């Protein structure tokens, strides 16, 4: 293995491992082969920063105790660089995780802290989750850039007077309308001329012209700007616009109203909001959307006392499917599993895929914990055993951990940890079964 700077050859974001001991780098290189992402190994903090100045990565696994520049300093410098400000960092160190050490690590910008020697299964799980999160962040960034391009395009329209323009008299009637506003409203300029402006305004709703915000701003000689307004076209449909209404000078007793069609921009906003909480593969909630829903469930429980539960489901045998049939087939199986799980739930239950082959279900309005057990049993039965789908034959199972609210926690972290612990207990118990969280049980070593 060559230790040093390696140029990124693939568009897939890779993993950077930084450790001053070559044997540790070699072990990590071998372990991370399962992730199927480029792995770059660097033996010093200074070299790592040089590498990051040239190559974008999706995750940094960073040793703390290194000569000359320790991991904390590398992390701080990464957070100061716009290129690496949001790159996830996991500290991997032999240091005892005292409060001071953890405070330094998280203060320097780490998202997690793991002790050496690492537990391979846990590390791989966290690496996959963070890489998936970084992939979503990159997608959001690309959509944001597209949004900025659309805004720049709309600005150029304003510069070239291609936006909708109307001149409105002090009586509230339209004196002039250009072709752009006529097209926007689905009528002709002649049809607009002489009509009342308020008849074309959907929001803000105004009943009388002389008490309207348009007329009041005109009387005060002020410009009125409405970024979230809506016009009503000739067919009665709403058209999202940004409006700017300014008095005309020299005693013309009129105002000019500019309308910019915001349909594309608002559609992009909706896409951004949807992408931020949706798993691209299955269409279910992703980890971010799940955490939002879990917090909402905790808040409802605190407010109403209504019983709720979190089910943490991990597939049994999925890795064999990936290895034997390939990742494309694995993706199809995950989509199949999503449909099967969804079919077992009530319309208002929240199902999420939070990474890899892990799913969660938030159940509200429960009469007792036995209701959660019934759902878990149904989910396991639905997907376990020999299955056929799109010409594929595979054997699958599921292990489910159950955490009850508020008995097993009143915060996101506590509830999720309890459900995850219970799921591992189900796996240790023989798989294809469920377990409730038991605070007295021995944790997985």
Short mmCIF file of C-alpha atoms in Angstrom, two decimals:
data_model
loop_
_atom_site.label_atom_id
_atom_site.label_comp_id
_atom_site.label_asym_id
_atom_site.label_seq_id
_atom_site.Cartn_x
_atom_site.Cartn_y
_atom_site.Cartn_z
CA UNK A 1 0.00 0.00 0.00
CA UNK A 2 1.31 3.41 -0.94
CA UNK A 3 0.94 6.02 1.78
CA UNK A 4 0.58 9.57 0.51
CA UNK A 5 -1.51 11.85 -1.65
CA UNK A 6 -3.62 10.06 -4.24
CA UNK A 7 -5.61 11.99 -6.85
CA UNK A 8 -9.36 11.28 -6.89
CA UNK A 9 -10.13 9.30 -10.04
CA UNK A 10 -13.82 8.63 -9.44
CA UNK A 11 -16.70 11.01 -8.91
CA UNK A 12 -17.79 8.86 -5.95
CA UNK A 13 -16.70 10.55 -2.74
CA UNK A 14 -14.09 8.47 -0.99
CA UNK A 15 -12.86 8.02 2.58
CA UNK A 16 -9.68 9.58 3.99
CA UNK A 17 -7.91 7.68 6.79
CA UNK A 18 -5.27 9.61 8.76
CA UNK A 19 -2.98 7.75 11.18
CA UNK A 20 0.77 7.97 11.84
CA UNK A 21 1.10 4.17 12.14
CA UNK A 22 1.33 2.32 8.83
CA UNK A 23 -0.05 -0.92 10.30
CA UNK A 24 -3.20 0.92 11.41
CA UNK A 25 -3.64 2.34 7.91
CA UNK A 26 -3.26 -1.12 6.39
CA UNK A 27 -5.84 -2.61 8.77
CA UNK A 28 -8.30 0.20 8.03
CA UNK A 29 -7.73 -0.11 4.27
CA UNK A 30 -8.63 -3.80 4.44
CA UNK A 31 -11.68 -3.22 6.67
CA UNK A 32 -13.11 -0.45 4.48
CA UNK A 33 -12.91 -2.47 1.26
CA UNK A 34 -16.45 -3.64 2.08
CA UNK A 35 -17.75 -0.07 1.64
CA UNK A 36 -16.73 -0.05 -2.05
CA UNK A 37 -15.58 3.54 -1.99
CA UNK A 38 -12.08 4.91 -2.74
CA UNK A 39 -9.96 4.79 0.43
CA UNK A 40 -7.02 7.20 0.78
CA UNK A 41 -4.45 6.64 3.52
CA UNK A 42 -2.33 9.49 4.90
CA UNK A 43 0.28 9.20 7.66
CA UNK A 44 0.34 12.75 9.04
CA UNK A 45 -1.98 15.69 9.74
CA UNK A 46 -0.05 18.11 7.51
CA UNK A 47 -0.20 15.72 4.54
CA UNK A 48 -3.91 15.19 5.16
CA UNK A 49 -4.60 18.93 4.90
CA UNK A 50 -2.57 19.11 1.68
CA UNK A 51 -4.59 16.21 0.28
CA UNK A 52 -7.91 17.80 1.25
CA UNK A 53 -6.89 21.03 -0.49
CA UNK A 54 -6.82 19.08 -3.77
CA UNK A 55 -9.40 16.29 -3.36
CA UNK A 56 -12.96 16.18 -2.05
CA UNK A 57 -13.83 13.25 0.20
CA UNK A 58 -17.05 12.13 1.85
CA UNK A 59 -15.65 11.19 5.28
CA UNK A 60 -12.44 11.51 7.33
CA UNK A 61 -11.38 8.87 9.87
CA UNK A 62 -8.85 10.75 11.97
CA UNK A 63 -6.35 9.59 14.59
CA UNK A 64 -5.89 11.99 17.51
CA UNK A 65 -2.37 11.31 18.84
CA UNK A 66 0.00 12.09 15.98
CA UNK A 67 3.40 13.84 16.07
CA UNK A 68 3.76 17.52 15.10
CA UNK A 69 0.04 18.05 14.36
CA UNK A 70 -2.57 16.11 16.32
CA UNK A 71 -6.04 15.18 15.11
CA UNK A 72 -7.77 17.98 17.02
CA UNK A 73 -5.72 20.59 15.15
CA UNK A 74 -6.39 18.90 11.79
CA UNK A 75 -10.13 18.97 12.52
CA UNK A 76 -10.06 22.64 13.54
CA UNK A 77 -8.26 23.58 10.33
CA UNK A 78 -10.73 21.57 8.27
CA UNK A 79 -13.62 23.46 9.85
CA UNK A 80 -11.93 26.77 8.97
CA UNK A 81 -11.64 25.79 5.29
CA UNK A 82 -14.84 26.33 3.21
CA UNK A 83 -13.99 23.23 1.16
CA UNK A 84 -14.01 20.92 4.19
CA UNK A 85 -16.21 22.83 6.64
CA UNK A 86 -19.01 20.26 6.47
CA UNK A 87 -16.98 17.09 5.75
CA UNK A 88 -17.88 14.52 8.46
CA UNK A 89 -15.04 13.56 10.83
CA UNK A 90 -14.84 10.50 13.07
CA UNK A 91 -12.02 10.51 15.62
CA UNK A 92 -10.48 7.06 16.11
CA UNK A 93 -8.10 7.03 19.06
CA UNK A 94 -6.60 4.92 21.79
CA UNK A 95 -7.11 7.77 24.25
CA UNK A 96 -9.46 7.24 27.18
CA UNK A 97 -12.68 9.07 26.34
CA UNK A 98 -12.81 11.43 29.29
CA UNK A 99 -15.20 14.38 29.30
CA UNK A 100 -12.26 16.65 28.44
CA UNK A 101 -11.18 14.51 25.48
CA UNK A 102 -14.73 14.25 24.16
CA UNK A 103 -15.22 17.99 24.62
CA UNK A 104 -12.06 18.71 22.63
CA UNK A 105 -13.08 16.27 19.91
CA UNK A 106 -16.62 17.49 19.42
CA UNK A 107 -15.50 21.09 19.88
CA UNK A 108 -13.00 20.61 17.05
CA UNK A 109 -15.81 19.53 14.75
CA UNK A 110 -16.07 15.72 15.00
CA UNK A 111 -19.43 14.00 14.51
CA UNK A 112 -18.34 10.86 16.39
CA UNK A 113 -15.55 9.46 18.60
CA UNK A 114 -14.49 5.78 18.54
CA UNK A 115 -11.92 3.96 20.64
CA UNK A 116 -9.18 1.71 19.32
CA UNK A 117 -9.39 -1.11 18.59
CA UNK A 118 -12.59 -0.36 16.68
CA UNK A 119 -15.49 -2.76 16.43
CA UNK A 120 -15.70 -3.41 12.67
CA UNK A 121 -19.48 -3.80 12.46
CA UNK A 122 -20.14 -0.57 14.33
CA UNK A 123 -17.52 1.37 12.35
CA UNK A 124 -18.86 0.13 9.00
CA UNK A 125 -22.41 1.01 10.05
CA UNK A 126 -21.40 4.56 10.99
CA UNK A 127 -19.28 5.02 7.87
CA UNK A 128 -22.17 3.97 5.61
CA UNK A 129 -24.62 6.26 7.41
CA UNK A 130 -22.32 9.29 7.23
CA UNK A 131 -21.42 8.69 3.59
CA UNK A 132 -25.11 8.47 2.74
CA UNK A 133 -25.75 11.70 4.65
CA UNK A 134 -22.90 13.40 2.77
CA UNK A 135 -24.36 12.17 -0.53
CA UNK A 136 -27.71 13.78 0.37
CA UNK A 137 -25.93 16.99 1.38
CA UNK A 138 -24.15 17.07 -1.98
CA UNK A 139 -27.48 16.56 -3.75
CA UNK A 140 -28.99 19.42 -1.76
CA UNK A 141 -26.02 21.61 -2.66
CA UNK A 142 -26.50 20.87 -6.36
CA UNK A 143 -30.20 21.74 -6.11
CA UNK A 144 -29.31 24.93 -4.24
CA UNK A 145 -26.93 25.89 -7.03
CA UNK A 146 -29.70 25.20 -9.54
CA UNK A 147 -31.97 27.43 -7.47
CA UNK A 148 -29.39 30.21 -7.56
CA UNK A 149 -29.12 29.85 -11.33
CA UNK A 150 -32.90 30.17 -11.60
CA UNK A 151 -32.81 33.30 -9.46
CA UNK A 152 -30.08 34.79 -11.63
CA UNK A 153 -32.15 33.95 -14.69
CA UNK A 154 -35.19 35.69 -13.22
CA UNK A 155 -33.01 38.70 -12.38
CA UNK A 156 -31.95 38.93 -16.03
CA UNK A 157 -35.63 38.92 -17.01
CA UNK A 158 -36.18 41.91 -14.71
CA UNK A 159 -33.28 43.73 -16.32
CA UNK A 160 -34.81 43.20 -19.76
CA UNK A 161 -38.35 44.17 -18.70
CA UNK A 162 -39.68 40.71 -19.48
CA UNK A 163 -41.48 40.58 -16.12
CA UNK A 164 -45.13 41.38 -15.83
CA UNK A 165 -45.80 45.11 -15.66
CA UNK A 166 -49.03 46.93 -14.87
CA UNK A 167 -49.76 50.63 -14.33
CA UNK A 168 -52.57 51.12 -11.81
CA UNK A 169 -54.42 54.40 -11.25
CA UNK A 170 -55.29 55.84 -7.85
CA UNK A 171 -58.78 54.43 -8.31
CA UNK A 172 -57.37 50.86 -8.32
CA UNK A 173 -58.05 50.20 -12.00
CA UNK A 174 -55.42 48.93 -14.43
CA UNK A 175 -54.38 51.52 -17.01
CA UNK A 176 -51.72 49.49 -18.80
CA UNK A 177 -50.62 45.83 -18.88
CA UNK A 178 -47.65 44.50 -20.87
CA UNK A 179 -47.74 41.20 -22.82
CA UNK A 180 -45.77 39.35 -20.09
CA UNK A 181 -48.41 39.93 -17.41
CA UNK A 182 -51.15 39.10 -19.91
CA UNK A 183 -49.51 35.74 -20.67
CA UNK A 184 -49.07 35.11 -16.95
CA UNK A 185 -52.79 35.65 -16.36
CA UNK A 186 -53.96 33.88 -19.51
CA UNK A 187 -55.70 36.84 -21.11
CA UNK A 188 -54.97 39.82 -23.34
CA UNK A 189 -53.66 43.25 -22.38
CA UNK A 190 -56.96 44.75 -23.53
CA UNK A 191 -58.91 42.48 -21.17
CA UNK A 192 -56.77 43.66 -18.27
CA UNK A 193 -57.01 47.35 -19.09
CA UNK A 194 -59.79 49.04 -17.08
CA UNK A 195 -60.32 46.10 -14.73
CA UNK A 196 -59.81 46.34 -10.96
CA UNK A 197 -56.37 45.26 -9.72
CA UNK A 198 -57.80 43.55 -6.62
CA UNK A 199 -59.84 41.29 -8.88
CA UNK A 200 -56.54 39.70 -10.02
CA UNK A 201 -54.92 39.48 -6.57
CA UNK A 202 -55.37 36.12 -4.85
CA UNK A 203 -53.15 36.82 -1.82
CA UNK A 204 -52.89 39.02 0.10
CA UNK A 205 -56.69 39.15 0.21
CA UNK A 206 -57.98 42.74 0.12
CA UNK A 207 -61.71 43.63 0.12
CA UNK A 208 -61.59 47.37 -0.58
CA UNK A 209 -59.11 49.34 -2.66
CA UNK A 210 -58.87 52.44 -0.46
CA UNK A 211 -58.09 50.37 2.65
CA UNK A 212 -55.73 48.01 0.82
CA UNK A 213 -51.98 47.87 1.47
CA UNK A 214 -51.39 48.85 -2.20
CA UNK A 215 -53.29 52.13 -1.88
CA UNK A 216 -51.91 52.94 1.58
CA UNK A 217 -48.30 52.51 0.43
CA UNK A 218 -49.03 54.66 -2.64
CA UNK A 219 -50.47 57.43 -0.44
CA UNK A 220 -47.32 57.40 1.72
CA UNK A 221 -45.08 57.39 -1.37
CA UNK A 222 -43.59 54.04 -0.33
CA UNK A 223 -42.75 50.88 -2.28
CA UNK A 224 -44.65 47.72 -1.35
CA UNK A 225 -42.80 44.41 -1.82
CA UNK A 226 -44.53 41.06 -1.43
CA UNK A 227 -42.32 38.01 -1.91
CA UNK A 228 -45.02 35.36 -1.31
CA UNK A 229 -48.01 36.78 -3.17
CA UNK A 230 -50.36 35.04 -5.60
CA UNK A 231 -52.23 36.36 -8.62
CA UNK A 232 -55.46 34.75 -9.86
CA UNK A 233 -55.50 34.04 -13.59
CA UNK A 234 -58.56 34.26 -15.83
CA UNK A 235 -59.38 30.59 -15.11
CA UNK A 236 -59.29 31.14 -11.34
CA UNK A 237 -55.99 29.31 -10.74
CA UNK A 238 -53.36 30.75 -8.42
CA UNK A 239 -50.05 31.97 -9.87
CA UNK A 240 -47.19 32.39 -7.32
CA UNK A 241 -45.42 35.73 -7.82
CA UNK A 242 -43.15 38.26 -6.19
CA UNK A 243 -44.80 41.69 -6.39
CA UNK A 244 -43.24 45.14 -6.25
CA UNK A 245 -45.52 48.17 -6.33
CA UNK A 246 -44.05 51.71 -6.46
CA UNK A 247 -45.62 55.19 -6.91
CA UNK A 248 -44.99 56.87 -10.25
CA UNK A 249 -43.37 60.32 -9.91
CA UNK A 250 -44.43 63.80 -11.07
CA UNK A 251 -48.05 63.69 -9.90
CA UNK A 252 -49.16 60.94 -12.27
CA UNK A 253 -51.63 59.66 -9.64
CA UNK A 254 -50.67 56.07 -10.45
CA UNK A 255 -48.34 53.29 -9.45
CA UNK A 256 -46.34 50.69 -11.33
CA UNK A 257 -46.70 47.06 -10.33
CA UNK A 258 -44.06 44.49 -11.33
CA UNK A 259 -44.89 40.77 -11.08
CA UNK A 260 -42.19 38.09 -11.26
CA UNK A 261 -43.39 34.51 -11.83
CA UNK A 262 -41.98 32.41 -8.94
CA UNK A 263 -43.38 29.03 -10.00
CA UNK A 264 -39.96 27.52 -10.80
CA UNK A 265 -38.37 28.87 -7.63
CA UNK A 266 -41.17 27.60 -5.38
CA UNK A 267 -41.09 24.21 -7.11
CA UNK A 268 -37.36 24.02 -6.41
CA UNK A 269 -37.96 24.92 -2.78
CA UNK A 270 -40.47 22.07 -2.52
CA UNK A 271 -37.96 19.71 -4.16
CA UNK A 272 -35.28 20.79 -1.68
CA UNK A 273 -37.61 20.27 1.27
CA UNK A 274 -38.70 16.87 -0.03
CA UNK A 275 -35.17 15.71 -0.85
CA UNK A 276 -33.94 16.70 2.60
CA UNK A 277 -36.22 14.18 4.35
CA UNK A 278 -36.73 11.45 1.70
CA UNK A 279 -34.70 8.32 1.02
CA UNK A 280 -33.89 8.39 -2.69
CA UNK A 281 -33.93 4.59 -3.08
CA UNK A 282 -37.22 3.68 -1.38
CA UNK A 283 -39.16 6.94 -1.19
CA UNK A 284 -39.51 6.47 2.57
CA UNK A 285 -38.38 8.98 5.17
CA UNK A 286 -34.59 9.14 5.44
CA UNK A 287 -32.66 9.50 8.70
CA UNK A 288 -33.24 13.25 8.87
CA UNK A 289 -36.97 12.89 8.25
CA UNK A 290 -37.16 10.06 10.79
CA UNK A 291 -35.45 12.15 13.48
CA UNK A 292 -37.92 14.99 12.86
CA UNK A 293 -40.85 12.59 13.21
CA UNK A 294 -39.38 10.97 16.33
CA UNK A 295 -38.99 14.37 17.99
CA UNK A 296 -42.60 15.18 17.07
CA UNK A 297 -43.75 11.88 18.61
CA UNK A 298 -41.79 12.58 21.81
CA UNK A 299 -43.36 16.05 22.01
CA UNK A 300 -46.86 14.61 21.51
CA UNK A 301 -46.20 12.06 24.23
CA UNK A 302 -45.11 14.81 26.64
CA UNK A 303 -48.17 16.89 25.76
CA UNK A 304 -50.88 14.22 25.73
CA UNK A 305 -49.43 11.23 27.57
CA UNK A 306 -50.37 9.08 24.57
CA UNK A 307 -48.41 5.81 24.43
CA UNK A 308 -45.94 5.39 21.56
CA UNK A 309 -43.13 3.07 20.51
CA UNK A 310 -40.12 2.98 18.23
CA UNK A 311 -39.33 -0.19 16.28
CA UNK A 312 -35.75 -0.60 15.00
CA UNK A 313 -35.60 -3.26 12.26
CA UNK A 314 -32.44 -4.74 10.76
CA UNK A 315 -32.59 -7.25 7.91
CA UNK A 316 -31.11 -10.72 8.46
CA UNK A 317 -29.34 -12.18 5.43
CA UNK A 318 -29.24 -9.02 3.33
CA UNK A 319 -25.45 -8.96 3.02
CA UNK A 320 -25.55 -12.43 1.44
CA UNK A 321 -28.05 -11.11 -1.13
CA UNK A 322 -25.76 -8.20 -1.97
CA UNK A 323 -22.72 -10.46 -2.23
CA UNK A 324 -24.39 -13.19 -4.28
CA UNK A 325 -26.81 -11.22 -6.49
CA UNK A 326 -25.10 -7.82 -6.65
CA UNK A 327 -25.91 -4.33 -5.39
CA UNK A 328 -28.50 -3.63 -8.08
CA UNK A 329 -30.43 -6.68 -6.95
CA UNK A 330 -29.89 -5.59 -3.34
CA UNK A 331 -31.50 -2.23 -4.13
CA UNK A 332 -34.50 -3.99 -5.65
CA UNK A 333 -34.84 -6.11 -2.53
CA UNK A 334 -34.73 -3.01 -0.32
CA UNK A 335 -37.53 -1.46 -2.38
CA UNK A 336 -39.51 -4.69 -2.07
CA UNK A 337 -38.95 -4.76 1.68
CA UNK A 338 -40.13 -1.15 1.94
CA UNK A 339 -43.39 -2.01 0.21
CA UNK A 340 -43.94 -5.08 2.36
CA UNK A 341 -43.34 -3.18 5.60
CA UNK A 342 -45.57 -0.32 4.54
CA UNK A 343 -48.41 -2.73 3.79
CA UNK A 344 -48.37 -3.89 7.43
CA UNK A 345 -48.73 -0.42 8.93
CA UNK A 346 -51.50 2.08 9.52
CA UNK A 347 -51.62 5.13 7.23
CA UNK A 348 -50.38 7.41 10.00
CA UNK A 349 -47.49 5.20 11.19
CA UNK A 350 -44.13 6.59 10.10
CA UNK A 351 -41.78 4.20 8.30
CA UNK A 352 -38.19 5.22 7.53
CA UNK A 353 -35.03 3.76 6.04
CA UNK A 354 -32.21 5.27 8.06
CA UNK A 355 -29.31 3.66 6.21
CA UNK A 356 -28.22 0.41 4.60
CA UNK A 357 -30.66 -2.35 5.55
CA UNK A 358 -31.96 -0.61 8.68
CA UNK A 359 -35.57 0.57 8.99
CA UNK A 360 -37.49 2.27 11.77
CA UNK A 361 -41.20 2.55 12.54
CA UNK A 362 -42.77 5.13 14.85
CA UNK A 363 -46.06 3.94 16.33
CA UNK A 364 -48.41 6.40 18.06
CA UNK A 365 -51.83 5.90 19.66
CA UNK A 366 -50.98 2.57 21.30
CA UNK A 367 -53.14 1.02 24.01
CA UNK A 368 -50.29 -1.03 25.46
CA UNK A 369 -46.79 -2.36 24.60
CA UNK A 370 -48.45 -5.51 23.29
CA UNK A 371 -49.73 -3.46 20.34
CA UNK A 372 -46.11 -2.71 19.36
CA UNK A 373 -45.25 -6.40 19.77
CA UNK A 374 -48.10 -7.35 17.41
CA UNK A 375 -46.81 -4.95 14.77
CA UNK A 376 -43.24 -6.22 15.15
CA UNK A 377 -44.43 -9.82 14.80
CA UNK A 378 -46.39 -8.91 11.67
CA UNK A 379 -43.41 -7.12 10.09
CA UNK A 380 -41.08 -10.06 10.74
CA UNK A 381 -43.58 -12.59 9.32
CA UNK A 382 -44.20 -10.40 6.25
CA UNK A 383 -40.62 -10.43 4.97
CA UNK A 384 -39.05 -13.53 6.51
CA UNK A 385 -38.46 -16.78 4.67
CA UNK A 386 -37.96 -17.78 1.04
CA UNK A 387 -39.08 -14.97 -1.26
CA UNK A 388 -39.46 -14.45 -5.01
CA UNK A 389 -39.40 -11.03 -6.65
CA UNK A 390 -38.73 -10.01 -10.25
CA UNK A 391 -37.18 -13.39 -11.04
CA UNK A 392 -34.97 -13.37 -7.94
CA UNK A 393 -35.06 -16.02 -5.21
CA UNK A 394 -33.75 -15.03 -1.82
CA UNK A 395 -34.04 -15.85 1.86
CA UNK A 396 -34.58 -12.95 4.21
CA UNK A 397 -35.37 -12.24 7.82
CA UNK A 398 -35.62 -9.36 10.24
CA UNK A 399 -34.63 -8.64 13.83
CA UNK A 400 -36.64 -5.94 15.61
CA UNK A 401 -35.90 -3.94 18.74
CA UNK A 402 -38.72 -2.10 20.52
CA UNK A 403 -38.39 0.98 22.72
CA UNK A 404 -41.49 2.36 24.47
CA UNK A 405 -42.16 6.04 25.13
CA UNK A 406 -41.64 7.44 27.67
CA UNK A 407 -40.50 4.38 29.67
CA UNK A 408 -37.32 3.84 27.64
CA UNK A 409 -36.37 7.47 27.08
CA UNK A 410 -37.58 11.02 26.66
CA UNK A 411 -34.97 12.22 24.15
CA UNK A 412 -34.18 11.19 20.59
CA UNK A 413 -30.80 9.82 21.63
CA UNK A 414 -32.15 7.73 24.50
CA UNK A 415 -35.09 6.27 22.58
CA UNK A 416 -32.98 5.43 19.51
CA UNK A 417 -30.25 3.89 21.65
CA UNK A 418 -32.79 1.76 23.49
CA UNK A 419 -34.38 0.47 20.28
CA UNK A 420 -30.97 -0.23 18.73
CA UNK A 421 -29.86 -2.13 21.86
CA UNK A 422 -33.05 -4.20 21.81
CA UNK A 423 -32.54 -5.00 18.12
CA UNK A 424 -29.04 -6.39 18.82
CA UNK A 425 -30.52 -8.43 21.65
CA UNK A 426 -32.98 -9.93 19.14
CA UNK A 427 -30.07 -10.81 16.84
CA UNK A 428 -28.15 -12.44 19.68
CA UNK A 429 -31.28 -14.37 20.59
CA UNK A 430 -31.37 -16.11 17.22
CA UNK A 431 -32.63 -13.51 14.70
CA UNK A 432 -36.06 -13.29 13.07
CA UNK A 433 -37.59 -12.19 16.34
CA UNK A 434 -38.24 -9.04 18.37
CA UNK A 435 -37.12 -7.88 21.78
CA UNK A 436 -38.26 -5.08 24.04
CA UNK A 437 -35.54 -2.89 25.51
CA UNK A 438 -34.32 -4.19 28.86
CA UNK A 439 -32.26 -1.63 30.79
CA UNK A 440 -30.95 -4.41 33.04
CA UNK A 441 -29.63 -6.57 30.19
CA UNK A 442 -25.92 -6.67 29.45
CA UNK A 443 -25.00 -4.42 26.47
CA UNK A 444 -23.32 -5.86 23.38
CA UNK A 445 -19.58 -5.89 24.00
#
